[in-house]
mmCIF file of C-alpha atoms in Angstrom:
data_model
loop_
_atom_site.group_PDB
_atom_site.id
_atom_site.type_symbol
_atom_site.label_atom_id
_atom_site.label_comp_id
_atom_site.label_asym_id
_atom_site.label_seq_id
_atom_site.Cartn_x
_atom_site.Cartn_y
_atom_site.Cartn_z
ATOM 1 C CA MET A 1 -18.684 1.950 -7.883
ATOM 2 C CA SER A 2 -15.982 5.260 -5.598
ATOM 3 C CA GLN A 3 -12.553 5.550 -6.286
ATOM 4 C CA GLN A 4 -11.949 6.517 -2.415
ATOM 5 C CA PHE A 5 -13.127 6.213 1.125
ATOM 6 C CA GLU A 6 -14.737 8.668 2.641
ATOM 7 C CA ASN A 7 -14.449 9.929 6.599
ATOM 8 C CA VAL A 8 -11.465 6.762 7.191
ATOM 9 C CA SER A 9 -9.322 6.228 9.817
ATOM 10 C CA VAL A 10 -5.750 4.110 8.003
ATOM 11 C CA LEU A 11 -3.086 2.782 9.501
ATOM 12 C CA LYS A 12 0.152 4.317 8.389
ATOM 13 C CA GLN A 13 1.719 0.991 9.568
ATOM 14 C CA ALA A 14 1.140 -1.759 5.838
ATOM 15 C CA ASN A 15 0.800 -5.060 6.191
ATOM 16 C CA VAL A 16 3.662 -6.709 3.709
ATOM 17 C CA TYR A 17 3.156 -10.497 3.121
ATOM 18 C CA PHE A 18 5.287 -12.753 0.557
ATOM 19 C CA ASP A 19 8.075 -10.675 0.330
ATOM 20 C CA GLY A 20 6.736 -8.087 -0.726
ATOM 21 C CA LYS A 21 4.187 -8.976 -3.550
ATOM 22 C CA CYS A 22 0.835 -8.405 -1.436
ATOM 23 C CA VAL A 23 1.245 -4.549 0.122
ATOM 24 C CA SER A 24 -2.291 -3.540 2.335
ATOM 25 C CA HIS A 25 -2.941 -0.854 4.213
ATOM 26 C CA THR A 26 -5.228 -1.302 6.688
ATOM 27 C CA VAL A 27 -9.243 1.015 6.421
ATOM 28 C CA ILE A 28 -11.235 1.833 8.845
ATOM 29 C CA LEU A 29 -14.854 3.329 8.578
ATOM 30 C CA GLN A 30 -16.720 5.156 10.612
ATOM 31 C CA ASP A 31 -18.390 2.236 12.761
ATOM 32 C CA GLY A 32 -15.818 0.474 12.916
ATOM 33 C CA THR A 33 -15.791 -2.023 9.878
ATOM 34 C CA ARG A 34 -12.148 -3.491 9.063
ATOM 35 C CA LYS A 35 -11.600 -3.695 5.621
ATOM 36 C CA SER A 36 -8.203 -3.591 3.696
ATOM 37 C CA VAL A 37 -6.702 -1.056 -0.119
ATOM 38 C CA GLY A 38 -3.403 -3.742 -1.518
ATOM 39 C CA VAL A 39 -1.888 -4.090 -4.611
ATOM 40 C CA ILE A 40 -0.414 -7.701 -5.978
ATOM 41 C CA LEU A 41 2.683 -7.916 -7.920
ATOM 42 C CA PRO A 42 2.205 -9.942 -10.380
ATOM 43 C CA SER A 43 2.746 -13.886 -9.627
ATOM 44 C CA ALA A 44 1.121 -16.558 -7.726
ATOM 45 C CA LEU A 45 0.312 -16.608 -4.031
ATOM 46 C CA VAL A 46 -1.976 -19.090 -2.082
ATOM 47 C CA PHE A 47 -4.377 -16.952 0.482
ATOM 48 C CA ASN A 48 -5.659 -18.005 3.456
ATOM 49 C CA THR A 49 -8.124 -16.784 5.019
ATOM 50 C CA GLY A 50 -9.545 -16.142 8.668
ATOM 51 C CA ALA A 51 -12.609 -14.171 8.148
ATOM 52 C CA PRO A 52 -14.808 -14.371 5.214
ATOM 53 C CA GLU A 53 -13.060 -12.311 2.604
ATOM 54 C CA ILE A 54 -14.705 -10.591 -0.277
ATOM 55 C CA MET A 55 -12.299 -9.065 -2.705
ATOM 56 C CA GLU A 56 -12.783 -6.410 -5.376
ATOM 57 C CA ILE A 57 -11.261 -5.783 -7.817
ATOM 58 C CA ILE A 58 -10.092 -1.912 -8.186
ATOM 59 C CA ALA A 59 -7.373 -2.423 -11.383
ATOM 60 C CA GLY A 60 -5.421 -5.340 -12.545
ATOM 61 C CA LYS A 61 -6.524 -8.639 -13.380
ATOM 62 C CA CYS A 62 -5.772 -12.021 -11.822
ATOM 63 C CA SER A 63 -6.803 -15.314 -12.448
ATOM 64 C CA VAL A 64 -8.278 -16.916 -8.946
ATOM 65 C CA LYS A 65 -8.809 -20.297 -7.958
ATOM 66 C CA LEU A 66 -10.973 -21.485 -4.035
ATOM 67 C CA LYS A 67 -10.041 -24.609 -2.730
ATOM 68 C CA GLY A 68 -12.170 -27.291 -3.595
ATOM 69 C CA GLU A 69 -12.991 -25.586 -7.410
ATOM 70 C CA THR A 70 -10.972 -27.085 -10.038
ATOM 71 C CA GLU A 71 -11.143 -24.314 -12.578
ATOM 72 C CA ALA A 72 -9.995 -21.103 -12.148
ATOM 73 C CA ARG A 73 -12.412 -18.022 -13.295
ATOM 74 C CA VAL A 74 -11.187 -14.349 -14.284
ATOM 75 C CA TYR A 75 -11.520 -11.190 -12.864
ATOM 76 C CA GLY A 76 -10.668 -7.476 -14.209
ATOM 77 C CA ALA A 77 -11.598 -3.829 -12.566
ATOM 78 C CA GLY A 78 -15.304 -3.867 -10.876
ATOM 79 C CA GLU A 79 -15.579 -7.341 -10.521
ATOM 80 C CA SER A 80 -15.232 -8.969 -6.985
ATOM 81 C CA PHE A 81 -15.400 -13.003 -5.677
ATOM 82 C CA ASN A 82 -15.801 -14.074 -2.711
ATOM 83 C CA VAL A 83 -14.036 -16.486 -0.038
ATOM 84 C CA PRO A 84 -15.613 -18.310 2.529
ATOM 85 C CA GLY A 85 -13.675 -18.841 5.815
ATOM 86 C CA ASP A 86 -11.278 -21.141 7.520
ATOM 87 C CA SER A 87 -10.669 -21.307 3.385
ATOM 88 C CA SER A 88 -7.960 -20.963 1.453
ATOM 89 C CA PHE A 89 -7.719 -20.335 -2.987
ATOM 90 C CA ASP A 90 -5.345 -19.838 -5.202
ATOM 91 C CA ILE A 91 -5.103 -16.079 -6.828
ATOM 92 C CA GLU A 92 -2.249 -15.631 -9.600
ATOM 93 C CA ALA A 93 -1.907 -11.666 -10.369
ATOM 94 C CA LEU A 94 -2.082 -11.198 -14.844
ATOM 95 C CA GLU A 95 -1.255 -7.319 -13.838
ATOM 96 C CA THR A 96 -0.517 -5.958 -11.354
ATOM 97 C CA LEU A 97 -3.761 -5.571 -9.264
ATOM 98 C CA HIS A 98 -5.324 -2.893 -6.817
ATOM 99 C CA TYR A 99 -8.270 -4.482 -4.947
ATOM 100 C CA VAL A 100 -10.538 -3.551 -1.650
ATOM 101 C CA CYS A 101 -10.849 -6.980 0.575
ATOM 102 C CA HIS A 102 -13.742 -6.402 2.594
ATOM 103 C CA PHE A 103 -14.147 -8.831 5.737
ATOM 104 C CA GLY A 104 -16.393 -10.340 7.900
ATOM 105 C CA MET B 1 3.371 9.478 16.798
ATOM 106 C CA SER B 2 -0.427 8.577 15.829
ATOM 107 C CA GLN B 3 -0.589 5.355 14.309
ATOM 108 C CA GLN B 4 -3.434 5.886 12.351
ATOM 109 C CA PHE B 5 -5.146 9.003 10.186
ATOM 110 C CA GLU B 6 -8.121 9.822 11.238
ATOM 111 C CA ASN B 7 -11.496 10.907 8.989
ATOM 112 C CA VAL B 8 -9.301 10.393 5.792
ATOM 113 C CA SER B 9 -9.946 9.885 2.117
ATOM 114 C CA VAL B 10 -8.370 6.933 1.128
ATOM 115 C CA LEU B 11 -8.036 6.269 -2.852
ATOM 116 C CA LYS B 12 -8.637 2.297 -3.278
ATOM 117 C CA GLN B 13 -6.039 2.403 -6.445
ATOM 118 C CA ALA B 14 -2.478 2.924 -5.312
ATOM 119 C CA ASN B 15 0.644 4.033 -6.049
ATOM 120 C CA VAL B 16 3.015 1.524 -8.012
ATOM 121 C CA TYR B 17 7.181 2.381 -7.770
ATOM 122 C CA PHE B 18 10.067 0.968 -9.557
ATOM 123 C CA ASP B 19 7.809 -2.668 -10.791
ATOM 124 C CA GLY B 20 6.934 -2.448 -6.960
ATOM 125 C CA LYS B 21 9.376 -2.003 -4.382
ATOM 126 C CA CYS B 22 7.553 0.912 -3.970
ATOM 127 C CA VAL B 23 3.527 0.715 -2.636
ATOM 128 C CA SER B 24 1.683 3.831 -1.721
ATOM 129 C CA HIS B 25 -2.172 4.968 -1.433
ATOM 130 C CA THR B 26 -2.984 8.126 -0.928
ATOM 131 C CA VAL B 27 -4.421 10.238 2.017
ATOM 132 C CA ILE B 28 -6.177 13.147 1.362
ATOM 133 C CA LEU B 29 -6.830 15.029 4.510
ATOM 134 C CA GLN B 30 -10.425 17.298 5.558
ATOM 135 C CA ASP B 31 -8.602 20.029 4.694
ATOM 136 C CA GLY B 32 -7.851 18.664 1.040
ATOM 137 C CA THR B 33 -3.899 18.529 2.283
ATOM 138 C CA ARG B 34 -2.316 14.806 0.034
ATOM 139 C CA LYS B 35 -0.225 12.238 1.597
ATOM 140 C CA SER B 36 1.131 9.220 1.053
ATOM 141 C CA VAL B 37 1.183 5.483 2.930
ATOM 142 C CA GLY B 38 3.447 3.665 1.434
ATOM 143 C CA VAL B 39 6.110 0.818 1.584
ATOM 144 C CA ILE B 40 10.113 0.601 0.120
ATOM 145 C CA LEU B 41 10.610 -3.379 -0.340
ATOM 146 C CA PRO B 42 14.146 -3.692 0.341
ATOM 147 C CA SER B 43 16.375 -2.146 -2.814
ATOM 148 C CA ALA B 44 18.077 1.219 -3.554
ATOM 149 C CA LEU B 45 16.039 3.598 -5.320
ATOM 150 C CA VAL B 46 16.283 7.263 -6.885
ATOM 151 C CA PHE B 47 13.383 9.348 -6.178
ATOM 152 C CA ASN B 48 12.552 12.354 -7.465
ATOM 153 C CA THR B 49 11.073 15.365 -6.036
ATOM 154 C CA GLY B 50 8.168 18.001 -7.678
ATOM 155 C CA ALA B 51 6.460 19.926 -4.599
ATOM 156 C CA PRO B 52 9.171 19.102 -1.644
ATOM 157 C CA GLU B 53 8.902 16.394 0.993
ATOM 158 C CA ILE B 54 8.997 15.680 3.795
ATOM 159 C CA MET B 55 9.784 11.786 4.959
ATOM 160 C CA GLU B 56 8.582 10.153 8.058
ATOM 161 C CA ILE B 57 9.683 6.918 8.572
ATOM 162 C CA ILE B 58 6.753 4.738 10.277
ATOM 163 C CA ALA B 59 9.153 1.282 10.666
ATOM 164 C CA GLY B 60 11.813 0.018 8.766
ATOM 165 C CA LYS B 61 15.266 1.600 8.044
ATOM 166 C CA CYS B 62 16.208 3.418 5.358
ATOM 167 C CA SER B 63 19.909 4.917 4.209
ATOM 168 C CA VAL B 64 19.538 8.483 2.768
ATOM 169 C CA LYS B 65 21.373 10.442 0.842
ATOM 170 C CA LEU B 66 19.806 13.769 -0.896
ATOM 171 C CA LYS B 67 21.223 15.630 -4.564
ATOM 172 C CA GLY B 68 24.298 17.284 -4.019
ATOM 173 C CA GLU B 69 24.668 15.417 -0.522
ATOM 174 C CA THR B 70 28.413 13.772 -0.594
ATOM 175 C CA GLU B 71 27.193 11.277 2.786
ATOM 176 C CA ALA B 72 24.542 9.221 3.176
ATOM 177 C CA ARG B 73 22.002 9.188 6.735
ATOM 178 C CA VAL B 74 21.012 6.296 8.150
ATOM 179 C CA TYR B 75 16.787 7.106 9.555
ATOM 180 C CA GLY B 76 15.034 5.153 11.363
ATOM 181 C CA ALA B 77 11.142 4.062 12.803
ATOM 182 C CA GLY B 78 10.167 7.972 14.381
ATOM 183 C CA GLU B 79 12.347 10.124 12.473
ATOM 184 C CA SER B 80 12.172 12.615 9.362
ATOM 185 C CA PHE B 81 14.045 13.652 6.527
ATOM 186 C CA ASN B 82 13.547 16.913 4.023
ATOM 187 C CA VAL B 83 13.402 16.805 0.963
ATOM 188 C CA PRO B 84 13.617 19.926 -1.517
ATOM 189 C CA GLY B 85 11.617 20.632 -4.616
ATOM 190 C CA ASP B 86 12.557 19.589 -7.514
ATOM 191 C CA SER B 87 15.571 17.267 -6.328
ATOM 192 C CA SER B 88 16.568 14.181 -6.009
ATOM 193 C CA PHE B 89 17.295 11.351 -3.648
ATOM 194 C CA ASP B 90 18.493 8.680 -3.168
ATOM 195 C CA ILE B 91 17.171 5.609 -0.551
ATOM 196 C CA GLU B 92 18.044 2.851 0.420
ATOM 197 C CA ALA B 93 15.205 0.375 1.942
ATOM 198 C CA LEU B 94 17.982 -1.760 4.227
ATOM 199 C CA GLU B 95 14.948 -2.713 5.938
ATOM 200 C CA THR B 96 11.298 -2.797 4.347
ATOM 201 C CA LEU B 97 9.932 0.829 4.835
ATOM 202 C CA HIS B 98 6.550 2.245 5.908
ATOM 203 C CA TYR B 99 6.374 5.655 5.618
ATOM 204 C CA VAL B 100 4.358 9.120 5.609
ATOM 205 C CA CYS B 101 4.879 10.943 2.540
ATOM 206 C CA HIS B 102 3.521 14.969 3.426
ATOM 207 C CA PHE B 103 3.968 16.651 0.399
ATOM 208 C CA GLY B 104 4.097 20.505 0.058
#
């Protein structure tokens, strides 16, 4: 797993959600693809998705329950989970979570 | 003021300070210059500098008192302040602060 994105654009203004429990910056690849690099502080949050997402865990640990599922699963560094579009997921950051969010 | 950095590298893992009250991501320009894009949540913090820094405010508002100064000054979007190396500054984010930090 590469530790950095190269030859990208980065928006200077961040995205701040849930009173700052989630902070991300938008990254735009050369082909126009948007991703975000972010942090979720230890907390339990519910995210809604518009487009489908892949959440890639860079560091930290989280427990995730997708909408419609009954059991949560724990994900750590190097792991990813997929979220369908127009859905939601419960996420508990068990440790400060560093992630990349891939859309679409 | 450009709203984004272009043709840069971005580290996927963030820098998290003060229990998450400050979260930044490191950006590396093509010439190797490092900057960071970050957020300070409403709080009063003291930062120590190694290298000199220029803090450029992208959005939000803060009150800043440099080491050795007696009065704080308020900075908002589009403004910057310089901090000497091996020094410190008191910063109170009066609103969620989005910034770019330039080093050296």
